[in-house]
Coordinates of C-alpha atoms in Angstrom, one line a residue:
M1 CA -20.7 10.7 5.1
S2 CA -21.9 10.8 1.5
K3 CA -24.1 8.1 -0.1
P4 CA -22.3 5.2 -1.8
T5 CA -20.9 5.9 -5.2
R6 CA -21.5 3.7 -8.2
I7 CA -17.8 2.5 -8.0
S8 CA -17.5 -0.6 -5.7
V9 CA -13.9 -1.4 -4.8
N10 CA -15.0 -4.8 -3.4
S11 CA -16.8 -5.8 -6.6
R12 CA -14.0 -4.7 -8.8
A13 CA -11.4 -6.4 -6.6
G14 CA -13.5 -9.5 -6.4
A15 CA -13.1 -10.1 -10.1
L16 CA -9.3 -10.0 -9.6
V17 CA -9.6 -12.4 -6.6
D18 CA -11.5 -14.8 -8.9
R19 CA -8.6 -14.6 -11.4
L20 CA -6.1 -15.3 -8.6
I21 CA -8.0 -18.4 -7.6
A22 CA -8.6 -19.6 -11.2
D23 CA -4.9 -19.3 -12.0
C24 CA -3.6 -20.4 -8.6
E25 CA -1.3 -23.1 -10.0
R26 CA 0.6 -20.8 -12.3
L27 CA 0.7 -18.0 -9.7
R28 CA 1.8 -20.5 -7.0
V29 CA -0.8 -19.5 -4.4
I30 CA -2.9 -21.8 -2.3
P31 CA -6.6 -21.1 -1.9
S32 CA -8.6 -22.9 0.7
K33 CA -11.8 -22.6 2.8
G34 CA -11.9 -21.7 6.5
S35 CA -14.3 -23.0 9.1
R36 CA -16.9 -20.2 8.5
G37 CA -16.7 -20.8 4.7
E38 CA -14.4 -17.8 4.2
T39 CA -11.9 -18.0 1.3
L40 CA -8.3 -18.0 2.4
I41 CA -5.5 -17.5 -0.1
D42 CA -1.9 -18.1 1.0
A43 CA 0.2 -16.0 -1.4
G44 CA 3.6 -16.3 0.3
A45 CA 3.7 -18.2 3.6
A46 CA 3.6 -21.9 2.8
A47 CA 2.9 -21.0 -0.8
K48 CA 5.8 -19.9 -3.0
G49 CA 3.9 -17.1 -4.7
G50 CA 6.0 -14.9 -7.0
L51 CA 6.2 -11.6 -8.9
D52 CA 3.0 -12.2 -10.9
A53 CA 1.1 -13.0 -7.8
G54 CA 2.4 -9.9 -6.1
L55 CA 1.4 -7.7 -9.0
L56 CA -2.2 -9.1 -9.0
L57 CA -2.2 -8.8 -5.2
A58 CA -1.3 -5.1 -5.4
E59 CA -4.1 -4.4 -7.9
I60 CA -6.5 -6.2 -5.5
C61 CA -5.3 -3.9 -2.7
L62 CA -6.1 -1.0 -5.0
G63 CA -9.7 -2.2 -5.2
G64 CA -9.4 -2.9 -8.9
L65 CA -9.0 0.9 -9.6
G66 CA -5.3 0.8 -10.4
T67 CA -2.7 -0.8 -12.6
V68 CA 0.6 -2.2 -11.3
T69 CA 3.4 -3.1 -13.7
L70 CA 7.1 -4.1 -13.5
T71 CA 9.2 -2.3 -16.0
P72 CA 12.9 -1.5 -16.6
Y73 CA 14.2 1.9 -15.4
L74 CA 17.7 2.8 -16.7
G75 CA 18.1 5.6 -14.2
M76 CA 19.1 3.1 -11.4
P77 CA 21.6 0.7 -13.0
N78 CA 22.1 -1.3 -9.8
W79 CA 18.4 -1.9 -9.3
P80 CA 17.0 -1.5 -12.8
F81 CA 13.4 -2.8 -12.4
H82 CA 10.7 -0.6 -11.0
L83 CA 7.1 -1.2 -9.8
T84 CA 4.9 1.4 -11.4
V85 CA 1.4 2.2 -10.1
R86 CA -1.1 4.4 -11.8
T87 CA -4.8 5.1 -11.1
S88 CA -7.3 7.7 -12.3
D89 CA -9.0 7.6 -8.9
P90 CA -6.0 7.8 -6.5
V91 CA -7.8 8.9 -3.4
I92 CA -10.3 6.0 -3.3
A93 CA -7.8 3.4 -4.7
C94 CA -5.0 4.3 -2.3
L95 CA -6.7 5.7 0.8
G96 CA -10.1 4.1 0.5
S97 CA -8.7 0.6 -0.3
Q98 CA -5.0 0.0 -0.4
Y99 CA -3.9 1.7 2.9
A100 CA -3.2 -0.7 5.7
G101 CA -5.4 1.0 8.3
W102 CA -7.7 -1.5 9.9
S103 CA -6.2 -2.9 13.1
L104 CA -7.3 -6.6 13.6
A105 CA -6.3 -8.3 16.9
H106 CA -7.4 -11.3 18.9
G107 CA -5.2 -13.1 21.4
D108 CA -1.7 -13.5 19.9
F109 CA -3.0 -12.6 16.4
F110 CA -2.4 -9.1 15.1
A111 CA -2.5 -7.8 11.6
L112 CA -3.3 -4.6 9.7
G113 CA -6.1 -5.1 7.2
S114 CA -5.5 -3.6 3.8
G115 CA -7.7 -3.6 0.7
P116 CA -11.3 -2.9 -0.2
G117 CA -13.0 -4.6 2.7
R118 CA -12.0 -1.5 4.7
A119 CA -14.4 0.6 2.7
L120 CA -17.4 -1.6 3.7
A121 CA -16.6 -1.5 7.4
C122 CA -15.4 2.1 7.5
K123 CA -14.0 1.7 11.0
E124 CA -11.2 4.3 10.5
P125 CA -11.7 8.0 11.0
L126 CA -10.1 8.5 7.6
F127 CA -13.3 7.5 5.8
H128 CA -15.1 10.5 7.2
D129 CA -12.6 12.6 5.3
L130 CA -12.9 10.5 2.1
G131 CA -16.7 10.7 2.0
Y132 CA -16.8 7.2 0.5
R133 CA -18.4 4.0 1.6
D134 CA -18.6 0.9 -0.5
E135 CA -21.7 -1.2 -1.0
A136 CA -21.2 -4.9 -2.0
D137 CA -22.1 -8.4 -1.1
R138 CA -18.5 -9.6 -0.9
A139 CA -15.4 -8.3 0.8
T140 CA -11.7 -8.8 0.5
L141 CA -8.9 -8.0 2.9
V142 CA -5.1 -8.4 2.5
L143 CA -2.9 -9.2 5.5
E144 CA 0.8 -8.9 5.8
G145 CA 1.8 -12.0 7.7
D146 CA 2.3 -15.8 7.8
L147 CA -1.1 -16.9 9.1
P148 CA -4.7 -16.7 8.2
P149 CA -7.0 -14.9 10.7
P150 CA -8.6 -16.8 13.6
V151 CA -12.3 -17.5 13.5
E152 CA -13.0 -14.6 15.9
I153 CA -11.4 -12.1 13.4
V154 CA -13.4 -13.7 10.5
D155 CA -16.6 -13.2 12.5
K156 CA -15.7 -9.6 13.4
V157 CA -14.8 -8.7 9.8
A158 CA -18.0 -10.3 8.4
E159 CA -20.2 -8.4 10.9
D160 CA -18.4 -5.1 10.4
C161 CA -18.5 -5.4 6.6
G162 CA -22.1 -6.5 6.5
V163 CA -21.4 -9.7 4.5
A164 CA -21.8 -13.4 5.1
P165 CA -18.6 -15.1 6.2
D166 CA -18.6 -17.3 3.0
H167 CA -18.5 -14.0 1.0
L168 CA -15.2 -13.0 2.7
T169 CA -11.7 -13.4 1.2
F170 CA -8.5 -13.0 3.2
I171 CA -5.2 -13.0 1.3
Y172 CA -2.1 -13.2 3.3
A173 CA 1.6 -13.0 2.5
P174 CA 4.6 -12.0 4.6
T175 CA 6.9 -9.2 3.6
R176 CA 9.8 -11.7 3.2
S177 CA 7.9 -13.4 0.3
L178 CA 8.2 -12.3 -3.3
A179 CA 4.5 -11.5 -3.5
G180 CA 4.4 -9.8 -0.2
N181 CA 7.5 -7.7 -1.1
V182 CA 5.9 -6.6 -4.4
Q183 CA 2.6 -5.6 -2.9
V184 CA 4.3 -3.5 -0.2
V185 CA 6.6 -1.6 -2.6
A186 CA 3.6 -1.1 -4.8
R187 CA 2.3 1.2 -2.0
V188 CA 4.5 4.0 -3.3
L189 CA 1.6 6.1 -4.6
E190 CA -0.5 5.3 -1.5
V191 CA 2.4 6.6 0.7
A192 CA 2.3 9.9 -1.3
L193 CA -1.5 10.2 -0.9
H194 CA -1.3 9.5 2.8
K195 CA 1.2 12.3 3.1
V196 CA -1.1 14.6 1.0
H197 CA -3.8 13.9 3.5
E198 CA -1.5 14.5 6.5
L199 CA -0.5 17.9 5.0
K200 CA -4.2 18.8 4.7
F201 CA -4.1 19.4 1.0
P202 CA -7.7 19.1 -0.3
L203 CA -8.1 15.5 -1.5
A204 CA -10.9 16.5 -3.9
N205 CA -8.2 18.5 -5.8
V206 CA -6.2 15.3 -6.6
L207 CA -7.2 14.2 -10.1
D208 CA -4.7 11.5 -11.0
G209 CA -1.5 9.9 -10.0
V210 CA 1.4 7.7 -11.0
A211 CA 4.3 6.5 -9.0
S212 CA 7.2 4.1 -9.1
A213 CA 9.8 2.6 -6.8
P214 CA 12.6 0.0 -7.4
M215 CA 11.7 -3.6 -6.7
S216 CA 13.6 -4.4 -3.6
P217 CA 15.0 -7.9 -3.2
P218 CA 13.2 -9.9 -0.4
H219 CA 15.0 -11.2 2.6
P220 CA 14.2 -14.0 5.0
D221 CA 14.6 -11.8 8.1
F222 CA 11.5 -9.7 8.8
I223 CA 13.2 -6.5 9.9
T224 CA 15.6 -6.6 6.9
A225 CA 12.8 -7.3 4.5
M226 CA 10.6 -4.6 6.0
G227 CA 13.5 -2.2 5.9
R228 CA 14.1 -2.8 2.2
T229 CA 10.5 -2.2 1.2
N230 CA 10.5 1.0 3.1
D231 CA 13.8 2.1 1.6
A232 CA 12.6 1.4 -1.9
I233 CA 10.0 4.1 -1.4
I234 CA 11.8 6.5 0.9
Y235 CA 15.0 6.6 -1.0
G236 CA 14.1 5.5 -4.5
G237 CA 10.4 6.3 -5.0
F238 CA 8.9 8.8 -7.5
A239 CA 5.4 10.1 -7.3
H240 CA 3.7 12.4 -9.8
L241 CA 0.3 13.9 -8.9
F242 CA -2.0 16.0 -11.0
V243 CA -4.1 18.5 -9.1
T244 CA -6.5 21.3 -9.5
G245 CA -6.4 24.6 -7.7
P246 CA -3.9 27.4 -7.4
A247 CA -0.4 26.8 -8.7
A248 CA 1.0 28.1 -5.5
E249 CA -0.7 25.3 -3.6
A250 CA 0.7 22.7 -6.0
R251 CA 4.2 24.2 -5.5
D252 CA 3.9 24.0 -1.7
L253 CA 2.6 20.5 -1.9
A254 CA 5.6 19.4 -4.0
A255 CA 8.0 21.0 -1.6
A256 CA 6.5 19.4 1.4
L257 CA 6.0 15.8 0.1
P258 CA 9.4 14.2 -0.3
S259 CA 11.1 12.1 2.5
T260 CA 14.1 14.4 2.3
N261 CA 12.2 16.8 4.6
S262 CA 12.4 14.3 7.5
R263 CA 14.8 14.7 10.3
D264 CA 15.3 10.9 10.2
H265 CA 16.3 10.8 6.5
G266 CA 19.8 9.5 5.8
R267 CA 20.0 5.9 7.1
P268 CA 18.6 2.6 5.9
F269 CA 15.2 2.1 7.5
A270 CA 16.1 -1.0 9.4
E271 CA 18.8 1.0 11.2
I272 CA 16.3 3.8 12.0
F273 CA 13.8 1.2 13.3
K274 CA 16.3 -0.4 15.6
A275 CA 17.5 3.0 16.8
F276 CA 14.0 3.8 17.9
D277 CA 13.6 0.5 19.8
F278 CA 11.4 -1.0 17.0
D279 CA 8.7 1.6 17.7
F280 CA 7.2 3.0 14.5
Y281 CA 5.5 5.8 16.4
K282 CA 8.9 7.2 17.5
I283 CA 10.0 7.7 13.9
D284 CA 9.3 11.1 12.3
P285 CA 6.2 10.6 10.2
M286 CA 7.6 12.9 7.5
L287 CA 10.0 10.1 6.6
F288 CA 7.2 8.0 5.1
S289 CA 7.1 9.5 1.7
P290 CA 8.6 8.9 -1.8
A291 CA 12.1 10.3 -2.4
V292 CA 10.9 12.6 -5.2
A293 CA 7.6 14.4 -5.8
L294 CA 6.3 16.0 -8.9
V295 CA 3.0 17.9 -8.7
T296 CA 1.4 19.3 -11.9
A297 CA -1.1 22.1 -11.5
V298 CA -3.4 21.2 -14.4
D299 CA -5.1 24.6 -14.4
S300 CA -1.9 26.4 -15.2
G301 CA 0.1 23.7 -16.7
E302 CA 3.0 24.2 -14.3
T303 CA 4.9 21.3 -12.7
F304 CA 6.9 21.5 -9.5
R305 CA 9.6 19.1 -8.3
A306 CA 11.3 18.4 -5.1
G307 CA 13.4 15.7 -3.4
R308 CA 16.2 13.4 -4.5
V309 CA 17.0 9.7 -4.9
S310 CA 19.6 8.3 -2.6
Q311 CA 21.3 5.6 -4.6
D312 CA 24.0 5.0 -2.0
L313 CA 21.4 4.2 0.7
L314 CA 19.5 1.9 -1.7
D315 CA 22.7 0.0 -2.3
A316 CA 23.4 -0.2 1.5
S317 CA 19.9 -1.5 2.1
F318 CA 19.5 -3.9 -0.8
G319 CA 22.9 -5.5 -0.4

């Protein structure tokens, strides 16, 4: 693994965490301290949270290396507001920080850790491919769920990240909440980058990226809420990547990226999930992609497109 770079996703995200705490009343989040001195921020469980909290939470997940905005999009009249994500360092922002890849479990507690703390612990094989390891004296993790982590998880994360427990921040929000819903849909670019990695396209050739997906309405039922956030990306997401290298490789990447290549494409995600007995690992992994991919080969100036939006499936999912 290469030596630490000068970019610290935890330091950059830490500045955004400080903003979240300082503006907690307006953003309707609840900060508190845990038994080890760790900072806990409820962004959507007992707290009401909201769209603004979700946008800031998404940028924290990106390690302070990306911008997330909510903008109108006239191409989908039934669902006219899209979350747009852009970053000039998509590999580190999306795969090195935002990706929910750190499995944290103790007793009845289970959560996937997302955010910059992953790049301090580097517990996932993915970091060997990224060649990136952060170096910072504070760490932040984001958890999709209703509960803060138990003390055993706090101790484990502090040890694995190499920071004192009172320099740890855990932000949690369930998918059914407004903030949780926003931060999940804002993974549209990360989903594209994860597929790029799975397709074994050279990550070093990915220069820049921008992506968008319709803001799905939240739902109090977990399966429905989770299905809607997946459908926003799978059936309504756009991703545009800018890459170096031969144009033929860019063309092949664009053709392989969209969710339309999956055998499971064609039904709302909640239906697919139920059909496979609520087992993610039985679902075709090719499904987890944006609906439409654009790849620009910057060396030749050519852009390649593939995939399609499925408005009818978005309508069926969103209600």
